[in-house]
PDB file of C-alpha atoms in Angstrom:
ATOM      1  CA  UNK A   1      15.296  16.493  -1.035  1.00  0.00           C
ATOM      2  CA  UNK A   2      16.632  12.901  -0.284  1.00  0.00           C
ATOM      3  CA  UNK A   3      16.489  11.317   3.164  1.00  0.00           C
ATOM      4  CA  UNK A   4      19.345   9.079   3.165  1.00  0.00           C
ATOM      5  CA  UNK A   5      18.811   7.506  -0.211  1.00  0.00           C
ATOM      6  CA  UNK A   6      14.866   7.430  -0.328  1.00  0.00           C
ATOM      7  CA  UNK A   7      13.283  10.732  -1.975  1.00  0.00           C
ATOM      8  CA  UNK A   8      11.247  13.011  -0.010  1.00  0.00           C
ATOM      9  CA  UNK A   9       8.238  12.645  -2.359  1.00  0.00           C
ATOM     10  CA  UNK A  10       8.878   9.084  -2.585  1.00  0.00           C
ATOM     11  CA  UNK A  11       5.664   8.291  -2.300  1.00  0.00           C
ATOM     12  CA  UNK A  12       3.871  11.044  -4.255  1.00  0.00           C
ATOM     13  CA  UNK A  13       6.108  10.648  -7.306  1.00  0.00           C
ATOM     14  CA  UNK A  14       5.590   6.847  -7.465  1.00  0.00           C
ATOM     15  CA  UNK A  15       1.795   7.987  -7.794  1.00  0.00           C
ATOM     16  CA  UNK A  16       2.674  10.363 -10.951  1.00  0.00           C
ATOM     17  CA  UNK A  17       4.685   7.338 -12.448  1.00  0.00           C
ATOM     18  CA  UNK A  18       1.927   5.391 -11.943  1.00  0.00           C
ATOM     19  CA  UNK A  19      -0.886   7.850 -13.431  1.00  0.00           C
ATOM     20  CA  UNK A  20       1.555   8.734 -16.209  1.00  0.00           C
ATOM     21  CA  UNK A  21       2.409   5.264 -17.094  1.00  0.00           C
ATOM     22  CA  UNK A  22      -1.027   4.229 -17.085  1.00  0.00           C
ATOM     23  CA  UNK A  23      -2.889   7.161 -18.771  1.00  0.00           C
ATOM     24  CA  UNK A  24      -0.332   9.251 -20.179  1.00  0.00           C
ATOM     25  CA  UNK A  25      -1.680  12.413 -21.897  1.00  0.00           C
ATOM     26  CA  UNK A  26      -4.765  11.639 -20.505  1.00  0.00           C
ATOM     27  CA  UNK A  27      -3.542  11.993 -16.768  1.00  0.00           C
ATOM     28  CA  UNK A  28      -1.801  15.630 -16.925  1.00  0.00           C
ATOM     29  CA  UNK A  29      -4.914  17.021 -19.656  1.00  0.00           C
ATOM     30  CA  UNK A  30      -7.397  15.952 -16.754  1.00  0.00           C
ATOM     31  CA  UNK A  31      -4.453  17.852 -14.227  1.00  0.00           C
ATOM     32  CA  UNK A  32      -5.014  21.183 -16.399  1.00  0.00           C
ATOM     33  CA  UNK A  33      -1.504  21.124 -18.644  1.00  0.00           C
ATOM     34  CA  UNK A  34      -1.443  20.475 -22.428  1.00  0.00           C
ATOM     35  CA  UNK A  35       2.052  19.060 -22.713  1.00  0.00           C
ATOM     36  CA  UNK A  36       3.674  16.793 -20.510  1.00  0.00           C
ATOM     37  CA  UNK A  37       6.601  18.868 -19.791  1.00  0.00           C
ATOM     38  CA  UNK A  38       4.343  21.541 -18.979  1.00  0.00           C
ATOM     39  CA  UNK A  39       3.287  19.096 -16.017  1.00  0.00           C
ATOM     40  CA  UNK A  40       6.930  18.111 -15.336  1.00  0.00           C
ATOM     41  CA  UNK A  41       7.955  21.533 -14.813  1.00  0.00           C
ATOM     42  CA  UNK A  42       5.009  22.355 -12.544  1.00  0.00           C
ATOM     43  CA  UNK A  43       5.655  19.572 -10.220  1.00  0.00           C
ATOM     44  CA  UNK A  44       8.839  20.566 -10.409  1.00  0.00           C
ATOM     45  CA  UNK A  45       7.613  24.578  -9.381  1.00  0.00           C
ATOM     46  CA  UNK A  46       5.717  22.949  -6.346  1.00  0.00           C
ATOM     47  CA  UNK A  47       9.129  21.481  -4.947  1.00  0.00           C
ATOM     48  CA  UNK A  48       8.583  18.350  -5.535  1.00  0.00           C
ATOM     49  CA  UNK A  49      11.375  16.849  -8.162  1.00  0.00           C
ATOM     50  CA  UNK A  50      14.270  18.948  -8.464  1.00  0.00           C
ATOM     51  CA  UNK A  51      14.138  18.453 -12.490  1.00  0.00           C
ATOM     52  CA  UNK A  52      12.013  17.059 -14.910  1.00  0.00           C
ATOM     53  CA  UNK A  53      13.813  14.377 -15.237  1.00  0.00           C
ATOM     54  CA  UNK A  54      13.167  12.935 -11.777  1.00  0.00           C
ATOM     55  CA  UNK A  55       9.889  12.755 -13.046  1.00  0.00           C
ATOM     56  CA  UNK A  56      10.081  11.017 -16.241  1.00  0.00           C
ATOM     57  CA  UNK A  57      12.262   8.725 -14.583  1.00  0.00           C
ATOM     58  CA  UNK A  58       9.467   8.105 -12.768  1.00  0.00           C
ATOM     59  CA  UNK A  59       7.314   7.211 -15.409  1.00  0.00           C
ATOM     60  CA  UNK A  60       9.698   4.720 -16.832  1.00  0.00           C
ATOM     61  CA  UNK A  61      10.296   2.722 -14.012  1.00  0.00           C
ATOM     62  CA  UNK A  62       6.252   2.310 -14.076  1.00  0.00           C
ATOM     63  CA  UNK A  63       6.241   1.772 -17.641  1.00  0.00           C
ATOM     64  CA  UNK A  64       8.626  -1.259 -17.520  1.00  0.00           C
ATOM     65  CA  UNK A  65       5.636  -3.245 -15.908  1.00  0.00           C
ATOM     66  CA  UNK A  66       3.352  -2.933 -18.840  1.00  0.00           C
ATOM     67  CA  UNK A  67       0.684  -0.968 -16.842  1.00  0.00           C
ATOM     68  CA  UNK A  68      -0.834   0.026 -20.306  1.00  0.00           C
ATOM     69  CA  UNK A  69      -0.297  -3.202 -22.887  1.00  0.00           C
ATOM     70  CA  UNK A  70      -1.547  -0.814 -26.242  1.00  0.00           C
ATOM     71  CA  UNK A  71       1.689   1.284 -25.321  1.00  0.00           C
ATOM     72  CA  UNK A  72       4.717   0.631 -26.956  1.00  0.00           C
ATOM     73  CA  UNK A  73       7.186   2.020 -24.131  1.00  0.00           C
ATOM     74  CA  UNK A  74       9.221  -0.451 -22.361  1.00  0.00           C
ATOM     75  CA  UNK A  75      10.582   2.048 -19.677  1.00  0.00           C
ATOM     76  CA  UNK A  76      13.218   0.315 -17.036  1.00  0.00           C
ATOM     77  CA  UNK A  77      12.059  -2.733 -17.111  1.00  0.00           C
ATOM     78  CA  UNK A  78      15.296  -3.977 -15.825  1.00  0.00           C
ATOM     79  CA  UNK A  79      14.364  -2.545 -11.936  1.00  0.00           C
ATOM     80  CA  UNK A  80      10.330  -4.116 -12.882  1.00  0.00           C
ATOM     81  CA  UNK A  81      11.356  -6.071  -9.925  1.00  0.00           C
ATOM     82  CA  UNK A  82      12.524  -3.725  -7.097  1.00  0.00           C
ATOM     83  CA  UNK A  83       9.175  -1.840  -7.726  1.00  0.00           C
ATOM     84  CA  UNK A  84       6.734  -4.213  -8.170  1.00  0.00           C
ATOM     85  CA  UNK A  85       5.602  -3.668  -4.679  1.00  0.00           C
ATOM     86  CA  UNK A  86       4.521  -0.334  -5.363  1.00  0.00           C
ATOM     87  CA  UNK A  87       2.864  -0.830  -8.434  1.00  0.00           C
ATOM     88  CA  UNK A  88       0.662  -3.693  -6.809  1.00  0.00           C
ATOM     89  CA  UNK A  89      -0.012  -1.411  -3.655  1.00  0.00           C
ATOM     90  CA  UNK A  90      -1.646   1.190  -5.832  1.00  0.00           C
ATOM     91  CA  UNK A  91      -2.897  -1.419  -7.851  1.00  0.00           C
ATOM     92  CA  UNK A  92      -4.844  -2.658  -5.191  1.00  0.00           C
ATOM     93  CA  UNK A  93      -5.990   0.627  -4.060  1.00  0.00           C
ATOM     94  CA  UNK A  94      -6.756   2.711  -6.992  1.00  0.00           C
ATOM     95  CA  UNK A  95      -6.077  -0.133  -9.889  1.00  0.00           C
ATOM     96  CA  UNK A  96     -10.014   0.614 -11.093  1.00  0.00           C
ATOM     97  CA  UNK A  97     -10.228   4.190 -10.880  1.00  0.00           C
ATOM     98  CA  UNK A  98     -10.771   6.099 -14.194  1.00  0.00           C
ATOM     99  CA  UNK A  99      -8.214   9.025 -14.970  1.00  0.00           C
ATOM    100  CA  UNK A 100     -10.255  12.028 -13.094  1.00  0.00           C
ATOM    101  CA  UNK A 101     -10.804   9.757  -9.732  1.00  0.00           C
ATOM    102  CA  UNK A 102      -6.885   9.021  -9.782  1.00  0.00           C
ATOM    103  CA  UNK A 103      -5.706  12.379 -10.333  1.00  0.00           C
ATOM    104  CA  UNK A 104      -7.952  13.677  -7.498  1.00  0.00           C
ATOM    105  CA  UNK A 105      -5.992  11.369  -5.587  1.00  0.00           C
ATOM    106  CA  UNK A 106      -2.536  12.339  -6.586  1.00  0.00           C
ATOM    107  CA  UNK A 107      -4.067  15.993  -5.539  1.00  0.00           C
ATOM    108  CA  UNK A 108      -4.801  14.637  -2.202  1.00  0.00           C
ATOM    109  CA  UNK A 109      -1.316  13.711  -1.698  1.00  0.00           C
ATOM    110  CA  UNK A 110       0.495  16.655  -2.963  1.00  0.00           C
ATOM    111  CA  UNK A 111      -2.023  18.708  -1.068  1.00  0.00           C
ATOM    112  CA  UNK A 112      -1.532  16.632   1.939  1.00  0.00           C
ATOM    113  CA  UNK A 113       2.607  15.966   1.882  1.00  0.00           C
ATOM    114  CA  UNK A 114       3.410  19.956   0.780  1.00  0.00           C
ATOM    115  CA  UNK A 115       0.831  21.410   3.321  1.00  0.00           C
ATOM    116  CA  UNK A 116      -1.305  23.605   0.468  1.00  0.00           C
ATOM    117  CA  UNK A 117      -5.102  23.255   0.262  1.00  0.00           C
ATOM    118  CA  UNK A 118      -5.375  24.858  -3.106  1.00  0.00           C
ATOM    119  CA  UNK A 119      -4.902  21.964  -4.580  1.00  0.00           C
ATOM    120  CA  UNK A 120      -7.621  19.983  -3.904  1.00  0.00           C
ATOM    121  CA  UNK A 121     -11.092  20.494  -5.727  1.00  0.00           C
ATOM    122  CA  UNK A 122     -13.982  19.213  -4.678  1.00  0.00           C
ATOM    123  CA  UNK A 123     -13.254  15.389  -4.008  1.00  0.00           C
ATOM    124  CA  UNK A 124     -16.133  12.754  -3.838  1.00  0.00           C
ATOM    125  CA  UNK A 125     -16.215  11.416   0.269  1.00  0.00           C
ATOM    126  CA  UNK A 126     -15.389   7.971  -1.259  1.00  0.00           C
ATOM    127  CA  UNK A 127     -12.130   8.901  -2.886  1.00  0.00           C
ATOM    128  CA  UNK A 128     -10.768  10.680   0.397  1.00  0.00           C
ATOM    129  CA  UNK A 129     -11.934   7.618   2.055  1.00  0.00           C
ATOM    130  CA  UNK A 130      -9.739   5.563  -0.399  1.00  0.00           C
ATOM    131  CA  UNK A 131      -6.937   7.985  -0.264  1.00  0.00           C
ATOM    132  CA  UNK A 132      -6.774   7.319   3.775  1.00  0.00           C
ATOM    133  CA  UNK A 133      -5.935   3.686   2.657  1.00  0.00           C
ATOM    134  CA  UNK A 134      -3.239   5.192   1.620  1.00  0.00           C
ATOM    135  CA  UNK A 135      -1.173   6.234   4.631  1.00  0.00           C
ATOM    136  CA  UNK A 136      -2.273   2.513   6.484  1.00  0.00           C
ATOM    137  CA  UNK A 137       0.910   0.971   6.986  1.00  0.00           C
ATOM    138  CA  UNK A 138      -1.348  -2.156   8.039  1.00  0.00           C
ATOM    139  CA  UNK A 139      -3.085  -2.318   4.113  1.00  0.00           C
ATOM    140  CA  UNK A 140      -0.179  -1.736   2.735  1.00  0.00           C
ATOM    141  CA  UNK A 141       1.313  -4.899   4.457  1.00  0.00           C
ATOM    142  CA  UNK A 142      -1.933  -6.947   3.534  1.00  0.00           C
ATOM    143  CA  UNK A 143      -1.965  -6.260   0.228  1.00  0.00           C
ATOM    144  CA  UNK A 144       1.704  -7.211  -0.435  1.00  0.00           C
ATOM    145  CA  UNK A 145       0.516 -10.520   1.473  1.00  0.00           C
ATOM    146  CA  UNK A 146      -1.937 -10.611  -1.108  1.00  0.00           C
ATOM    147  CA  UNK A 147       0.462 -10.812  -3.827  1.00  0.00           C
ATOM    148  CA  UNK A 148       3.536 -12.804  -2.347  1.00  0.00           C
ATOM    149  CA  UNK A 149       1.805 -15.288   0.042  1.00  0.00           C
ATOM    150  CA  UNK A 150       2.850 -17.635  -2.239  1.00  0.00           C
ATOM    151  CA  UNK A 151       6.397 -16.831  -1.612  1.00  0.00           C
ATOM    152  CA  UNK A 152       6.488 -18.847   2.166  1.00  0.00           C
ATOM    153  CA  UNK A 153       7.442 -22.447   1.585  1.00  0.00           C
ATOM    154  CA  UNK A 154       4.560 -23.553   3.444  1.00  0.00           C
ATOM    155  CA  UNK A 155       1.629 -21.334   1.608  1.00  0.00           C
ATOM    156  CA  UNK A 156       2.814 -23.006  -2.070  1.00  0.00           C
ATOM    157  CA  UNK A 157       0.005 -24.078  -4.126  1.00  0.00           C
ATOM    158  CA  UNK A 158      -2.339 -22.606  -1.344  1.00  0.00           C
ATOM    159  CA  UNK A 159      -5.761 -20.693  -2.154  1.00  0.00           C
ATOM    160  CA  UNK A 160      -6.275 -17.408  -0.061  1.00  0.00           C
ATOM    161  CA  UNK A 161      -9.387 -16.220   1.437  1.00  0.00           C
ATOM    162  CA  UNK A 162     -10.362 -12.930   3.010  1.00  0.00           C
ATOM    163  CA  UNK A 163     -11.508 -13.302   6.790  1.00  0.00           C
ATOM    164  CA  UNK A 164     -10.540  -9.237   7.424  1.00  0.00           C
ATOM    165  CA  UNK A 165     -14.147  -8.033   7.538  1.00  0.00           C
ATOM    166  CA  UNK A 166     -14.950 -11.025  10.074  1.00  0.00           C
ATOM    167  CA  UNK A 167     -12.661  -9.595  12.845  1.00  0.00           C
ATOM    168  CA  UNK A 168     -12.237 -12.958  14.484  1.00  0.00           C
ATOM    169  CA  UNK A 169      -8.206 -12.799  15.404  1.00  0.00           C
ATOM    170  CA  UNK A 170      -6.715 -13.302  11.582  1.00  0.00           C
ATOM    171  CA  UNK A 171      -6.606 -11.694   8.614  1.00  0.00           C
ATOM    172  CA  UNK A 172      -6.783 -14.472   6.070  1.00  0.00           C
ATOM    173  CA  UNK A 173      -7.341 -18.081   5.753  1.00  0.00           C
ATOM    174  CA  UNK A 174      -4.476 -20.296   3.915  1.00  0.00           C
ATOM    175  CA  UNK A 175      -5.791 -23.326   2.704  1.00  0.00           C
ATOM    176  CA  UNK A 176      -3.157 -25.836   1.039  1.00  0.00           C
ATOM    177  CA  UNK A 177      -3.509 -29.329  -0.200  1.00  0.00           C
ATOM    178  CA  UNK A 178      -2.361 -30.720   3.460  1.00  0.00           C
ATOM    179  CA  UNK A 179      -3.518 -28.031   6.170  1.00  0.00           C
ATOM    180  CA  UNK A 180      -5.329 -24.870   6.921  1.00  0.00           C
ATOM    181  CA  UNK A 181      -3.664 -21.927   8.066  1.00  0.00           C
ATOM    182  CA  UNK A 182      -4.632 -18.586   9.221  1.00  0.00           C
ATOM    183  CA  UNK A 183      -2.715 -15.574   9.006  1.00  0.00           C
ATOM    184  CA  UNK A 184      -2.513 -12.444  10.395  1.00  0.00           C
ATOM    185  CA  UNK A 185      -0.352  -9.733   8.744  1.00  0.00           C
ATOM    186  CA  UNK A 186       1.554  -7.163  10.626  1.00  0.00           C
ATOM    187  CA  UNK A 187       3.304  -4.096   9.020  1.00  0.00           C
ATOM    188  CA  UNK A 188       6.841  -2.490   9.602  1.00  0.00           C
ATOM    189  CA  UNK A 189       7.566   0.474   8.238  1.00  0.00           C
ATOM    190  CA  UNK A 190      10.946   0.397   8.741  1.00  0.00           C
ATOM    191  CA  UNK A 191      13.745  -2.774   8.668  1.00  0.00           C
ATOM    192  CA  UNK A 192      13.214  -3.179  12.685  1.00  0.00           C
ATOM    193  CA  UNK A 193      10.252  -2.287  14.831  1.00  0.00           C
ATOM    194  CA  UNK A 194       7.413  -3.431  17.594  1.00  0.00           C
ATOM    195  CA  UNK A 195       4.385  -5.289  16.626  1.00  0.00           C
ATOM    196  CA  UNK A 196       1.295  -4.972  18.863  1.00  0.00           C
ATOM    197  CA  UNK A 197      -1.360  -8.171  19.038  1.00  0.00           C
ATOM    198  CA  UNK A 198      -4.805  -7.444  20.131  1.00  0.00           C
ATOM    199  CA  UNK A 199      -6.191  -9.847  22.741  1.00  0.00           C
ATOM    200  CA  UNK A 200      -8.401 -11.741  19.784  1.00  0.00           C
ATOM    201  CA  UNK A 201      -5.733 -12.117  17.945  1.00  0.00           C
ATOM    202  CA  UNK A 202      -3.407 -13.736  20.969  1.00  0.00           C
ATOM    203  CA  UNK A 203      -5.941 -15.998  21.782  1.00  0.00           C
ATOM    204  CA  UNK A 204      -6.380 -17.525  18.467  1.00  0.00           C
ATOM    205  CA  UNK A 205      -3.119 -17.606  17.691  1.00  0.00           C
ATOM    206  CA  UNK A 206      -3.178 -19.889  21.454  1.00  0.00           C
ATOM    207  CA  UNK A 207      -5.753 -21.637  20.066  1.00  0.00           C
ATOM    208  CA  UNK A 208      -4.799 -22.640  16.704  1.00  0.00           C
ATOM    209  CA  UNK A 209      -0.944 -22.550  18.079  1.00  0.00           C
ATOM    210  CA  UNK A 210       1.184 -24.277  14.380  1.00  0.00           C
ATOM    211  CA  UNK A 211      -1.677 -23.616  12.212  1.00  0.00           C
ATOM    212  CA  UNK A 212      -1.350 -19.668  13.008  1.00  0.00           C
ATOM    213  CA  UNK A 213       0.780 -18.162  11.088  1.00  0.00           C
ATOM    214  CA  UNK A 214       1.937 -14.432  11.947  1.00  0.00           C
ATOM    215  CA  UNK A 215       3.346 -13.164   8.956  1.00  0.00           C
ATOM    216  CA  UNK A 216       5.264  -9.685   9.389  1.00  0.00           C
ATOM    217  CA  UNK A 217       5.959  -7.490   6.206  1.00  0.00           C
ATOM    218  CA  UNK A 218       8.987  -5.236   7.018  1.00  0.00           C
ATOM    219  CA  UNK A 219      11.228  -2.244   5.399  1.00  0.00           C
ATOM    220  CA  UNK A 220       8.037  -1.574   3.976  1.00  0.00           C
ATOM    221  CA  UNK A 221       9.299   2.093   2.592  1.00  0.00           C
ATOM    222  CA  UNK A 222      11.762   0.571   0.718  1.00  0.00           C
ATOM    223  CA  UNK A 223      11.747  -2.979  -0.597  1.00  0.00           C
ATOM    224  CA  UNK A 224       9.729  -5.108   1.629  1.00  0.00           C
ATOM    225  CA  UNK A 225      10.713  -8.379   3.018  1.00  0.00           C
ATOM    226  CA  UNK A 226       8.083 -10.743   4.641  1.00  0.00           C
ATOM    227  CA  UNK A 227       8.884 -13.393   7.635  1.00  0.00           C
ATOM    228  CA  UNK A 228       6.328 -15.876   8.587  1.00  0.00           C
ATOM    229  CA  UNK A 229       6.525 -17.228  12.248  1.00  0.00           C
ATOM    230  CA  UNK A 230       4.251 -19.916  13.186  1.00  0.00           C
ATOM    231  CA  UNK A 231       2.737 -20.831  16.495  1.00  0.00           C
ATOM    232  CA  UNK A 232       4.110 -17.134  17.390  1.00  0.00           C
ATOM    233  CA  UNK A 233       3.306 -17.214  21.103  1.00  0.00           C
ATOM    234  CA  UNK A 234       5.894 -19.944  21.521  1.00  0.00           C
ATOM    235  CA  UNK A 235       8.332 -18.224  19.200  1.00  0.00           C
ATOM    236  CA  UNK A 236       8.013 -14.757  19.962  1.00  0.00           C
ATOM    237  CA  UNK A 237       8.349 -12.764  23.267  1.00  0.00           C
ATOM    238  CA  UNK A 238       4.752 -10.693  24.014  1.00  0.00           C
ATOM    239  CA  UNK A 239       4.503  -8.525  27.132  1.00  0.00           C
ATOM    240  CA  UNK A 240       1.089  -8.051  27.508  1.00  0.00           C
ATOM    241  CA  UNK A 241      -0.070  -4.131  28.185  1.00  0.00           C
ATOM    242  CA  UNK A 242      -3.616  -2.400  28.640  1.00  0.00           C
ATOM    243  CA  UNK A 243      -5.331   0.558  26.969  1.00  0.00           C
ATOM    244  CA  UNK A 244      -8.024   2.277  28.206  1.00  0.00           C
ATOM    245  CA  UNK A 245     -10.137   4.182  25.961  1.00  0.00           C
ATOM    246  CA  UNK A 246     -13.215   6.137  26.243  1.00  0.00           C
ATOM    247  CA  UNK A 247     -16.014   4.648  23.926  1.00  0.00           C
ATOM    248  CA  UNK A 248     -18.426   7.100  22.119  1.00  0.00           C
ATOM    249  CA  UNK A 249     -21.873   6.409  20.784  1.00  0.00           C
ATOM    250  CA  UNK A 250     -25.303   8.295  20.042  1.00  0.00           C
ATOM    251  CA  UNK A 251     -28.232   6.625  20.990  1.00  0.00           C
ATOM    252  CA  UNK A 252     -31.520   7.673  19.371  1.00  0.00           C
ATOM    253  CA  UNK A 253     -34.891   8.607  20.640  1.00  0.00           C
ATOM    254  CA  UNK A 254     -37.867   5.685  20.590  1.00  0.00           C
ATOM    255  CA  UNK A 255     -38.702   5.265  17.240  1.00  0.00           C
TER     256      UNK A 255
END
């Protein structure tokens, strides 16, 4: 079940923490069981925990971050810490979703990691849409930026605004009481790997060369650590390399 020390179902079962911590009876009733431990021992039927304890240790690592205040559990709050990252990722994600729209999307990952279509009802095109978010390695590094930005020497006391939609070479703009930054974030997956710059992104990082700040979110399945480099180009080796790729559209008729 393990790969190396990480859980196979990492992922899914730090979803059903989260949904259990946060709803509680409310989550597995809307999954179809009437008792918790009826829930625990299907996931545990599908493969997916070896007991039913994996599970409820799931639960109380969630619960140790007070993801319901009216509830009374304190859970581990000891490791709060080590998996804060995850409950902020799904916070950002899913953090406004009532109990139905978040168990559809624990069904799209079960359905998804254990290869069984069953699973999945009918599921509003919004919440697969969300669910896709998901498996981004690139959100997921954004939205830890999002909560730990703070955390570079340089970014304290800063205000953060959102330039994604805008496309123009950076992700965010860092604005402190001295400077202006902007930053693009990068995701690793992994403790080592490549990162890829697009040509908008070189150039403004050329352009803005101290004041751009690359900021590269690693070990992202585990505990992620972040490194800011700035004026990268100078800092970093790039070797630049060209796609092609066909472009497809559908023009309409006069109208």
């Amino acid at each position: 079940m393990n790969k190396g020390n990480k859980h196979q179902y990492y992922n899914i079962l730090n979803l059903i923490g989260y949904g259990l911590s946060k709803f509680d009876k409310s989550f597995v009733e809307v999954f179809g069981f009437p008792t918790k431990t009826a829930f625990y021992e299907y996931i545990v039927e599908l493969g997916i925990a070896e007991t039913v304890g994996t599970v409820k240790n799931r639960q109380d690592l969630f619960d140790g971050m007070n993801l319901d205040p009216n509830r009374k559990r304190k859970g581990w709050w000891q490791k709060g810490d080590i998996y804060k990252h995850r409950k902020d990722s799904i916070d950002s994600l899913f953090g406004n979703l009532n109990v139905n729209e978040y168990v559809e999307i624990v069904r799209l990952s079960i359905s998804d990691s254990i290869n069984d279509t069953s699973i999945v009802q009918t599921v509003q095109p919004i919440l697969r849409s969300r669910y896709k978010q998901l498996l981004t390695t690139g959100i997921e590094a954004e939205n830890y930026f999002i909560n730990n930005f703070s955390k570079e020497s340089k970014f304290i006391s800063a205000t953060l605004e959102d330039a994604r939609l805008f496309g123009d070479g950076y992700d965010f703009q860092v604005t402190t009481p001295n400077n202006i930054y902007l930053a693009e974030v990068k995701g690793i997956r992994e403790t080592h790997g490549h990162i890829r710059m697009t040509k908008n992104e070189y150039e403004k990082a050329i352009e803005y060369t101290n004041q751009y700040a690359l900021t590269i979110i690693s070990n992202l399945a585990d505990i992620p650590k972040m490194m800011t480099v700035f004026n990268p180009i100078s800092e970093i080796k790039f070797e630049k390399q060209t796609i092609t790729s066909e472009q497809v559209f559908y023009k309409s008729a006069t109208l």
